[in-house]
mmCIF file of C-alpha atoms in Angstrom:
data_model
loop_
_atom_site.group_PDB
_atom_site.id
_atom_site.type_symbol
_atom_site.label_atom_id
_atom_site.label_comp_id
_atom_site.label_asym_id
_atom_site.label_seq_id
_atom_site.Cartn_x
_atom_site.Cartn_y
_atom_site.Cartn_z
ATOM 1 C CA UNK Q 28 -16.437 44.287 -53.444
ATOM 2 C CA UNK Q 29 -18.045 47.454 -53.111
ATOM 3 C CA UNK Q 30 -19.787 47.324 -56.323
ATOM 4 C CA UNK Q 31 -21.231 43.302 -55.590
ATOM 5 C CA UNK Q 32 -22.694 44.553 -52.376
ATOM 6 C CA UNK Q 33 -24.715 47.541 -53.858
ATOM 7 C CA UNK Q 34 -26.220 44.579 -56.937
ATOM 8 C CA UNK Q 35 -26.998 42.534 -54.192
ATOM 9 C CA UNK Q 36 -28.479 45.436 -51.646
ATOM 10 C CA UNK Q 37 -32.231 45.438 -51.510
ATOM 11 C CA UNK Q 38 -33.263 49.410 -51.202
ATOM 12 C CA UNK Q 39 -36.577 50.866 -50.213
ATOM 13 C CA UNK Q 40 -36.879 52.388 -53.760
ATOM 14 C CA UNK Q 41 -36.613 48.584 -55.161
ATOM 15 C CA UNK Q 42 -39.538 47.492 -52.414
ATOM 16 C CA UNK Q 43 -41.930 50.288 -53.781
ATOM 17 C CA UNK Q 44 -41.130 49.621 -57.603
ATOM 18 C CA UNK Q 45 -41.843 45.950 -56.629
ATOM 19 C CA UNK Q 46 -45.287 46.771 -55.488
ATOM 20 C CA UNK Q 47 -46.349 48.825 -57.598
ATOM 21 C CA UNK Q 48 -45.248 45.911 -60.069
ATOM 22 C CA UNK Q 49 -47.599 44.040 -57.992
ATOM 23 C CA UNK Q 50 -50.937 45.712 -58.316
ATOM 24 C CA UNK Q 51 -52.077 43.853 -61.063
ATOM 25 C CA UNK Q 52 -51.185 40.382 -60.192
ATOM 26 C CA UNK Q 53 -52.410 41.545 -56.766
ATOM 27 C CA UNK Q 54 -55.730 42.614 -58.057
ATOM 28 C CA UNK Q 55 -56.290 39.613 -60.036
ATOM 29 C CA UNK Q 56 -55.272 36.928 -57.576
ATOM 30 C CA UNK Q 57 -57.587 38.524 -54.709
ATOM 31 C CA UNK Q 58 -60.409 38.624 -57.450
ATOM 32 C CA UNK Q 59 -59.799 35.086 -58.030
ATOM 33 C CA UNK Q 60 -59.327 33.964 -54.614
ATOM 34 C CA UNK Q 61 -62.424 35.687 -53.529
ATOM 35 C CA UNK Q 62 -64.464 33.674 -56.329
ATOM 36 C CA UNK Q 63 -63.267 30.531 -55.088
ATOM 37 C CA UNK Q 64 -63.487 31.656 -50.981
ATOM 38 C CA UNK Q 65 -67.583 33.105 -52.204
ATOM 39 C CA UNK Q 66 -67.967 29.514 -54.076
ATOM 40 C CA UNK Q 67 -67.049 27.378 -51.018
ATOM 41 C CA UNK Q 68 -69.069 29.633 -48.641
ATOM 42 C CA UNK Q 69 -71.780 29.605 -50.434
ATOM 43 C CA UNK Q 70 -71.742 26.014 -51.769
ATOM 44 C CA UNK Q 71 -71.085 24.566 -48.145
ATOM 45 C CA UNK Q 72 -74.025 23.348 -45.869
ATOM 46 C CA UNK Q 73 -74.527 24.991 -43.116
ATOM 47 C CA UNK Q 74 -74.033 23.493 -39.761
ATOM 48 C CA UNK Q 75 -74.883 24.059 -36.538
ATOM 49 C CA UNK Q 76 -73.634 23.137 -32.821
ATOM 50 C CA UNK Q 77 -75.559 21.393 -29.844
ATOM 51 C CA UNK Q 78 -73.350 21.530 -26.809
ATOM 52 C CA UNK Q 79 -73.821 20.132 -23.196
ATOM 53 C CA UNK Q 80 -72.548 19.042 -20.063
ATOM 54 C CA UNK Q 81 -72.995 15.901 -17.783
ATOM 55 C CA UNK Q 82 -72.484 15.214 -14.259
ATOM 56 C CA UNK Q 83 -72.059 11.646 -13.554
ATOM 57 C CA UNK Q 84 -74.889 9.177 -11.335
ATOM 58 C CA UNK Q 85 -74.297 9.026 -7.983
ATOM 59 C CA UNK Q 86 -75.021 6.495 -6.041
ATOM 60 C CA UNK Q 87 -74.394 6.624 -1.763
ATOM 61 C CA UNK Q 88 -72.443 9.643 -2.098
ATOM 62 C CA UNK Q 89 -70.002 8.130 -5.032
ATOM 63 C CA UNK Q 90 -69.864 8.665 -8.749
ATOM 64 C CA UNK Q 91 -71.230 5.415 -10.548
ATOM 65 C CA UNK Q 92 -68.238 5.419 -12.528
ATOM 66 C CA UNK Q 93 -65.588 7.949 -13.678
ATOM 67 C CA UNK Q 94 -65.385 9.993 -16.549
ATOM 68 C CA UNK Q 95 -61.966 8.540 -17.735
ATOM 69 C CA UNK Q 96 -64.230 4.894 -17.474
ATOM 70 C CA UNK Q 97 -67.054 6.366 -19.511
ATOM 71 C CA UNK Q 98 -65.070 7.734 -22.020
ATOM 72 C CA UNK Q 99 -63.218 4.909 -22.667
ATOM 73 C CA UNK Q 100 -66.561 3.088 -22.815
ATOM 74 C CA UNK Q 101 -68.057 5.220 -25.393
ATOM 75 C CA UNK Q 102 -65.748 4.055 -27.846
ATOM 76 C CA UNK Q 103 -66.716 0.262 -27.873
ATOM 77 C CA UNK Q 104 -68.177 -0.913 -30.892
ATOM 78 C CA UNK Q 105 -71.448 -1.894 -29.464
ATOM 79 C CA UNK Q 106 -71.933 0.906 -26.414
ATOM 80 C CA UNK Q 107 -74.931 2.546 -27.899
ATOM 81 C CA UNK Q 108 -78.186 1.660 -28.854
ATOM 82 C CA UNK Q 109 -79.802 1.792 -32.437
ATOM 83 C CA UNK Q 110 -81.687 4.715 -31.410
ATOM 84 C CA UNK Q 111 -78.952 6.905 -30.657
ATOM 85 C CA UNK Q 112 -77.476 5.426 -34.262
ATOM 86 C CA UNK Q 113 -80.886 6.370 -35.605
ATOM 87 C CA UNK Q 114 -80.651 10.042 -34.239
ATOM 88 C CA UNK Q 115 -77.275 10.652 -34.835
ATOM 89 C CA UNK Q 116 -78.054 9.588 -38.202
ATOM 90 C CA UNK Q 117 -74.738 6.858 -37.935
ATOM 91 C CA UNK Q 118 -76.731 3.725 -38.768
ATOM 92 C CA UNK Q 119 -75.374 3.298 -42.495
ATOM 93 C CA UNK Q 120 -71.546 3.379 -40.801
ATOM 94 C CA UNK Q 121 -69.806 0.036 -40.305
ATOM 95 C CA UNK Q 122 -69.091 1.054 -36.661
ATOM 96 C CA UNK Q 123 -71.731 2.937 -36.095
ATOM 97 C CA UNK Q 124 -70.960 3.604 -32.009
ATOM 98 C CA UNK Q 125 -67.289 4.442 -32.830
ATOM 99 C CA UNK Q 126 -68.981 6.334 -35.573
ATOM 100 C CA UNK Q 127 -71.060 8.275 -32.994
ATOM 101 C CA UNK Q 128 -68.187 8.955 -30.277
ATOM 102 C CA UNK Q 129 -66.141 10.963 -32.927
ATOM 103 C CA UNK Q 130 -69.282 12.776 -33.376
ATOM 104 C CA UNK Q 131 -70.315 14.077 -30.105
ATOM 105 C CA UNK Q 132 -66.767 15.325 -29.311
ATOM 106 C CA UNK Q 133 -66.167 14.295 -25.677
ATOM 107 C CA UNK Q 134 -64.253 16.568 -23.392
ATOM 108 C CA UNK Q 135 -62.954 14.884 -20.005
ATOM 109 C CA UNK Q 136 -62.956 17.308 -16.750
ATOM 110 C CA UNK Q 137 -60.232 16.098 -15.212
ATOM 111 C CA UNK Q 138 -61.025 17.960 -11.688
ATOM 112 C CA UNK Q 139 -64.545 17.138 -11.084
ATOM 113 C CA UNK Q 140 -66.859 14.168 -11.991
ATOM 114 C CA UNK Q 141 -68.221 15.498 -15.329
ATOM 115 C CA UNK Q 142 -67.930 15.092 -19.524
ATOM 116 C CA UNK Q 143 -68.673 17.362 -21.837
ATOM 117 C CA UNK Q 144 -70.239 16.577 -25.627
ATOM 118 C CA UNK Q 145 -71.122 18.793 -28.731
ATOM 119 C CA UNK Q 146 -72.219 17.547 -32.304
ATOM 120 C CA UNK Q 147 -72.616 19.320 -34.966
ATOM 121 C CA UNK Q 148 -75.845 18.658 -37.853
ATOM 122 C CA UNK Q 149 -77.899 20.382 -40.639
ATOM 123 C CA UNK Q 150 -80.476 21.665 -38.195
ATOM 124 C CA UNK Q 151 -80.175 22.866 -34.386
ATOM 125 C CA UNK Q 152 -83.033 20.162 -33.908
ATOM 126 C CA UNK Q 153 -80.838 17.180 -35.423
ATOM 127 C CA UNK Q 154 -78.133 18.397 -33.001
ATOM 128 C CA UNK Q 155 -80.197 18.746 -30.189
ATOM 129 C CA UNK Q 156 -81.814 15.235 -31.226
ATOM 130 C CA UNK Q 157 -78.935 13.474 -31.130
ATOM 131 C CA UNK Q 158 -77.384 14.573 -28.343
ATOM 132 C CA UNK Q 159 -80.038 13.960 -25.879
ATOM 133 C CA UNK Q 160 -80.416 11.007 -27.560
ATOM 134 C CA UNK Q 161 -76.766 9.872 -26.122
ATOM 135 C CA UNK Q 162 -77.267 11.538 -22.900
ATOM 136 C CA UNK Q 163 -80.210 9.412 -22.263
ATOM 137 C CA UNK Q 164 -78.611 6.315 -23.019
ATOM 138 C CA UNK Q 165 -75.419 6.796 -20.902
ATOM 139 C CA UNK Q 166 -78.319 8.125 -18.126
ATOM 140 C CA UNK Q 167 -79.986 4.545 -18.405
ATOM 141 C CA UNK Q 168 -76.513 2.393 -18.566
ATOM 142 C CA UNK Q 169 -75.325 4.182 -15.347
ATOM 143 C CA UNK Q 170 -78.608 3.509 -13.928
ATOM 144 C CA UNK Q 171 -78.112 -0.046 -14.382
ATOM 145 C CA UNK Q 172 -74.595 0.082 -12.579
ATOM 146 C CA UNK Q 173 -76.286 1.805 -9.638
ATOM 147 C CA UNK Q 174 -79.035 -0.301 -9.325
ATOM 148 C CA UNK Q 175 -77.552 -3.119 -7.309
ATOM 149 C CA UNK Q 176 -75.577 -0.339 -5.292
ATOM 150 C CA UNK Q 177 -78.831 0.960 -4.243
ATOM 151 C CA UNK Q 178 -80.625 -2.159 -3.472
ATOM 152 C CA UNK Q 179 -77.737 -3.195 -1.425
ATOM 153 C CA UNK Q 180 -77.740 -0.666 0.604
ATOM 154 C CA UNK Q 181 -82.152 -0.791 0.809
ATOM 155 C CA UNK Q 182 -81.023 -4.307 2.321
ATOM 156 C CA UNK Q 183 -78.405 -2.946 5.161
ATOM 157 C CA UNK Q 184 -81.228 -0.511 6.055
ATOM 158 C CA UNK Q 185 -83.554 -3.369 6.250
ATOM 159 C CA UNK Q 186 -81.536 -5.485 7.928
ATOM 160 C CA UNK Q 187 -80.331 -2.772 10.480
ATOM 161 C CA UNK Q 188 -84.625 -1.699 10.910
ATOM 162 C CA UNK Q 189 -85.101 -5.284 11.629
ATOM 163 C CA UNK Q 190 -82.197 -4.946 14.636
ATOM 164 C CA UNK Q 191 -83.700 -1.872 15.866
ATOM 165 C CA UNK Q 192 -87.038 -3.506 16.620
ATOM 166 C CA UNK Q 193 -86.342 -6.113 18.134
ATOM 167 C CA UNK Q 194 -84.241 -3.508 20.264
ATOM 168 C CA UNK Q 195 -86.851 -1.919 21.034
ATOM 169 C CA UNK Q 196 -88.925 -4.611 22.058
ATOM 170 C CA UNK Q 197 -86.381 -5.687 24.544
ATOM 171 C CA UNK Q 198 -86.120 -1.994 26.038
ATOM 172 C CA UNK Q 199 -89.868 -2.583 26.578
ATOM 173 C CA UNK Q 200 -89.324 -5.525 28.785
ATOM 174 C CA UNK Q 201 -86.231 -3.685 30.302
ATOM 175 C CA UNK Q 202 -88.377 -0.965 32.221
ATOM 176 C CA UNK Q 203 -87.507 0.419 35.880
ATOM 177 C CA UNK Q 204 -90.619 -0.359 36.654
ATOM 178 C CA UNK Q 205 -90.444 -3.657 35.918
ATOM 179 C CA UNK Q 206 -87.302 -4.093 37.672
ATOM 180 C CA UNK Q 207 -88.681 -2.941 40.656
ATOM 181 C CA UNK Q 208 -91.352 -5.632 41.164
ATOM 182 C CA UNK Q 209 -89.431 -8.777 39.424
ATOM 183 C CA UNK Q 210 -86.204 -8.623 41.926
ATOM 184 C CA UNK Q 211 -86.261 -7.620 45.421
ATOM 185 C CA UNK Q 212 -83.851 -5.450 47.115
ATOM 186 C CA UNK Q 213 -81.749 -8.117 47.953
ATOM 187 C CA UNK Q 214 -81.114 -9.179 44.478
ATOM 188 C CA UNK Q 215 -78.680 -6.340 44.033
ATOM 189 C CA UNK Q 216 -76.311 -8.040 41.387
ATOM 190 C CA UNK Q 217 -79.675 -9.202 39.535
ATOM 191 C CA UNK Q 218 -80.676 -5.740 39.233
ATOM 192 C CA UNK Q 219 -77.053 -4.167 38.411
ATOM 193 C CA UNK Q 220 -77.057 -6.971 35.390
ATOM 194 C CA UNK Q 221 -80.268 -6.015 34.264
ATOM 195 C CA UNK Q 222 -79.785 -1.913 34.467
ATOM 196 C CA UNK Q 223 -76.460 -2.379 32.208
ATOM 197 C CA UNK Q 224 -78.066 -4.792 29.972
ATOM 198 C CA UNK Q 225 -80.566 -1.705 29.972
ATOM 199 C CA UNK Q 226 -78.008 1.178 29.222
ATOM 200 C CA UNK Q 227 -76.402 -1.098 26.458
ATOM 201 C CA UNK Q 228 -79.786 -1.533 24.890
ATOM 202 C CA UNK Q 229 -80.503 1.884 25.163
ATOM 203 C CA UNK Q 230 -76.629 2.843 23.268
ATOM 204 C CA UNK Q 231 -77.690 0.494 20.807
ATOM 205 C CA UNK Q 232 -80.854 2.153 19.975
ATOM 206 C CA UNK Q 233 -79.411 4.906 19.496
ATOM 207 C CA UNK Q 234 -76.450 3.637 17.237
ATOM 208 C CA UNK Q 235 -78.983 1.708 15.242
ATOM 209 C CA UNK Q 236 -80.936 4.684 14.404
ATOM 210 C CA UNK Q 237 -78.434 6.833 13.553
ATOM 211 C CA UNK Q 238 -77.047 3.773 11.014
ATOM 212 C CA UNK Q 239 -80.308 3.899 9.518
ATOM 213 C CA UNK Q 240 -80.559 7.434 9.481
ATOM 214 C CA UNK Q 241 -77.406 7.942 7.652
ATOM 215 C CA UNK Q 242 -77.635 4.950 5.305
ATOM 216 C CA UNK Q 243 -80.978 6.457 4.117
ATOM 217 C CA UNK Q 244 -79.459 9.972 3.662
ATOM 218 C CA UNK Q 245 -77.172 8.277 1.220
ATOM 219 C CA UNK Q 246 -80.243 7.424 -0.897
ATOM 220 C CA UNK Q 247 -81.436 10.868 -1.572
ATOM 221 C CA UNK Q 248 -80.003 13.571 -3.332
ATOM 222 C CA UNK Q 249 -77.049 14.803 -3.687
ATOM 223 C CA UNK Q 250 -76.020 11.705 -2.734
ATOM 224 C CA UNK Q 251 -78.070 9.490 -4.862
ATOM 225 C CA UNK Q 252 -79.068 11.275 -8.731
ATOM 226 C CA UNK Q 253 -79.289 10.244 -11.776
ATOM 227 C CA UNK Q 254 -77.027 11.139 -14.460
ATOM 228 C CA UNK Q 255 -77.961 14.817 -14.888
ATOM 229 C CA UNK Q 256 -76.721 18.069 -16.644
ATOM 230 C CA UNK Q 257 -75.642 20.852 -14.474
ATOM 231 C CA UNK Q 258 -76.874 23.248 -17.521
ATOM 232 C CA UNK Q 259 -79.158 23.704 -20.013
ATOM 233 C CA UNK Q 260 -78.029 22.112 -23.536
ATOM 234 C CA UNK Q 261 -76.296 24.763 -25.484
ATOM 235 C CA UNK Q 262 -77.568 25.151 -29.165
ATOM 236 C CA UNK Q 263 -77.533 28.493 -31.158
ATOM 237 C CA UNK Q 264 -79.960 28.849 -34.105
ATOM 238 C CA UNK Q 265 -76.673 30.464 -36.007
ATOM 239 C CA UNK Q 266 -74.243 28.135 -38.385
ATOM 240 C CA UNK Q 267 -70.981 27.854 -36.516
ATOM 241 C CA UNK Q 268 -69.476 27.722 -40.029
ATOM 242 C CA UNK Q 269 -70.947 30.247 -42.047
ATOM 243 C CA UNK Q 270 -68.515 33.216 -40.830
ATOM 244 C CA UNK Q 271 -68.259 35.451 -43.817
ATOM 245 C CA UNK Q 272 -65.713 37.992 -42.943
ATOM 246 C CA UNK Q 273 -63.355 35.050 -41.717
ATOM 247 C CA UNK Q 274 -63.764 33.434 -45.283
ATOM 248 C CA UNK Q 275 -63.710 37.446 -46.737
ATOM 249 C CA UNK Q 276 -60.372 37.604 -44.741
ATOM 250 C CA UNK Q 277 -58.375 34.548 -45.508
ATOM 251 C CA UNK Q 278 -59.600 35.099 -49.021
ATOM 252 C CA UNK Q 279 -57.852 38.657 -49.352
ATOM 253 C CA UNK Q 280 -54.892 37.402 -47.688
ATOM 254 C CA UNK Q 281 -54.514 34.645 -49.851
ATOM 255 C CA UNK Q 282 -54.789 36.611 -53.008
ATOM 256 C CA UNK Q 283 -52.539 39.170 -52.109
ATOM 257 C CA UNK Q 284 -49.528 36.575 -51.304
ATOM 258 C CA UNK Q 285 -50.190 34.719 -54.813
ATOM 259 C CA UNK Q 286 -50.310 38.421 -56.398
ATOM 260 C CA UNK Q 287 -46.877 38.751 -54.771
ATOM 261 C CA UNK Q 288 -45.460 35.604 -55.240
ATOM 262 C CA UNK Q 289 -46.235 35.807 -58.560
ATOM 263 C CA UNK Q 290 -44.836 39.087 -59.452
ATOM 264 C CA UNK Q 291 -41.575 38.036 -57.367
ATOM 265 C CA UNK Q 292 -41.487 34.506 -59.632
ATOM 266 C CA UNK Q 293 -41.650 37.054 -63.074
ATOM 267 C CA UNK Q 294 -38.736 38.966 -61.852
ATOM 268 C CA UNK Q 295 -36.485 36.337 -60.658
ATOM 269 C CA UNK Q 296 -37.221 34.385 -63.795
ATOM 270 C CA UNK Q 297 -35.584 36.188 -66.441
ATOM 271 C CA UNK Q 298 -32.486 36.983 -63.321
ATOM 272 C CA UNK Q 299 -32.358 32.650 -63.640
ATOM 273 C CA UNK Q 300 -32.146 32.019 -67.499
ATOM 274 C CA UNK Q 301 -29.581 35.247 -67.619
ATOM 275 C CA UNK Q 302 -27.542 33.245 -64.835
ATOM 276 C CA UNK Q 303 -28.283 29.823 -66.820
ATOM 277 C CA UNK Q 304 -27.450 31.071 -70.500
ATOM 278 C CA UNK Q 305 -24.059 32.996 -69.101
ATOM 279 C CA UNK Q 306 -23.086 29.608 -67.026
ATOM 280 C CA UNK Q 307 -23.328 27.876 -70.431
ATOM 281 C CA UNK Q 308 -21.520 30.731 -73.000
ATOM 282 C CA UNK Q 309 -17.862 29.996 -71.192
ATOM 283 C CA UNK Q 310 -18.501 25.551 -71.678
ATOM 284 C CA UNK Q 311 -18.739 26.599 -75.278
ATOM 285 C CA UNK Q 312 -16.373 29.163 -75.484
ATOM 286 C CA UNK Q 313 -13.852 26.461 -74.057
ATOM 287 C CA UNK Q 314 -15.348 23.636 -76.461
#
């Protein structure tokens, strides 16, 4: 038993004997490997990243629509236009929208009203191309959906302007002095009538102005913007995948677990067809 467990007992001696085995395999597998890693970095295009940000229109103090809504959106076969197709260089794709939203890369901010997009192309001027290319056209589609939120509420401020005029017409004909020479002191209920239907005119003035006032707030910003990007688009004149000492890296990794594994496969082998050619000697010893 004794005996078994010392075959079978890996020792730090047997490690080092089994690397220095391994140099040569080693060498030539990380020589190899770092021919094929130096081929595929150099025979790969480089790319590079345009990257930005946008914060939903507003219109009267409310997002036009959500991001969850536009994202969805973006996927439907016919959501953008031929010229974002054109710039995003999709236009030879069968679906070239659906095409175009696996290109920009949409990330949904879940806590405030805003998407994020990058897209990656030949040139930091294709990138930025296309991407402000799709900005604008989600900019002008929300516009459209805010449009008849906007002129609705131009025609409640209209409407409520048009109130406040003629209540202020009638506060004209409502003066104390005028009460004082159209009913005599004896026409006291006549003139108690007439000062309340003066106060009330007077509260609705007010009320009428401050509707207006606050419905027109709601029409400038923040409240009312177009679709906008709280930063400058992002885009680096550097490939974001042209990183040589990652592809130096994985290359020397890679070729020094094939230089082992390889070494390992050259010493179990022989171990195997010993195990194979003694399994068969007693089969024919018993034939």
């Amino acid at each position: 038993m004794q005996d078994s467990y010392s075959e079978d007992e890996i020792s730090l001696t047997d490690i080092l004997l089994f690397l220095q085995d391994s140099i040569g395999n080693v060498i030539k597998s990380v020589l190899a490997c770092s021919l094929l890693g130096g081929a595929y970095y150099f025979s790969t295009p480089k790319l590079y990243e345009a990257s930005a940000t946008i914060q939903m229109a507003m219109a009267t103090g409310n997002p036009v629509e959500t991001p969850t809504v536009l994202l969805e959106k973006i996927k439907l076969p016919l959501y953008f236009s031929q010229a974002v197709w054109t710039a995003c260089d999709t236009n030879e794709d069968l679906t070239p929208s659906r095409k175009v939203a696996e290109k920009i890369k949409p990330i949904l901010n879940k806590s405030a009203p805003f998407i994020g997009f990058s897209v990656q192309a030949q040139s930091t001027q294709e990138a930025k191309k296309c991407l402000q290319s799709v900005i604008a056209d989600i900019a002008a589609k929300q516009a459209e959906i805010a449009k008849p939120i906007l002129d609705q509420k131009k025609t409640q401020i209209a409407q409520l302007e048009e109130k406040l005029n003629l209540a202020v017409e009638t506060s004209k004909i409502l003066t104390p002095n005028k009460l004082g020479t159209n009913f005599p002191d004896t026409q006291f209920a006549s003139r108690a009538l007439v000062l309340a239907t003066t106060l009330s005119n007077s509260r609705e003035i007010k009320d009428l102005t401050n509707q207006i006032n606050d419905a027109k707030v709601s029409l400038e910003e923040p409240q009312t913007k177009a679709t906008a990007m709280p930063t400058p688009m992002y885009a680096p004149e550097f490939a974001v995948n042209k990183r040589p000492v990652f592809t130096l890296g994985v290359s020397l990794i890679l070729g020094i677990f094939i230089g082992l594994l390889i070494t390992g496969f050259t010493k179990v082998l022989p171990s195997i067809r010993k195990h194979l050619s003694g399994a068969k000697e007693p089969k024919s010893q018993n034939a």
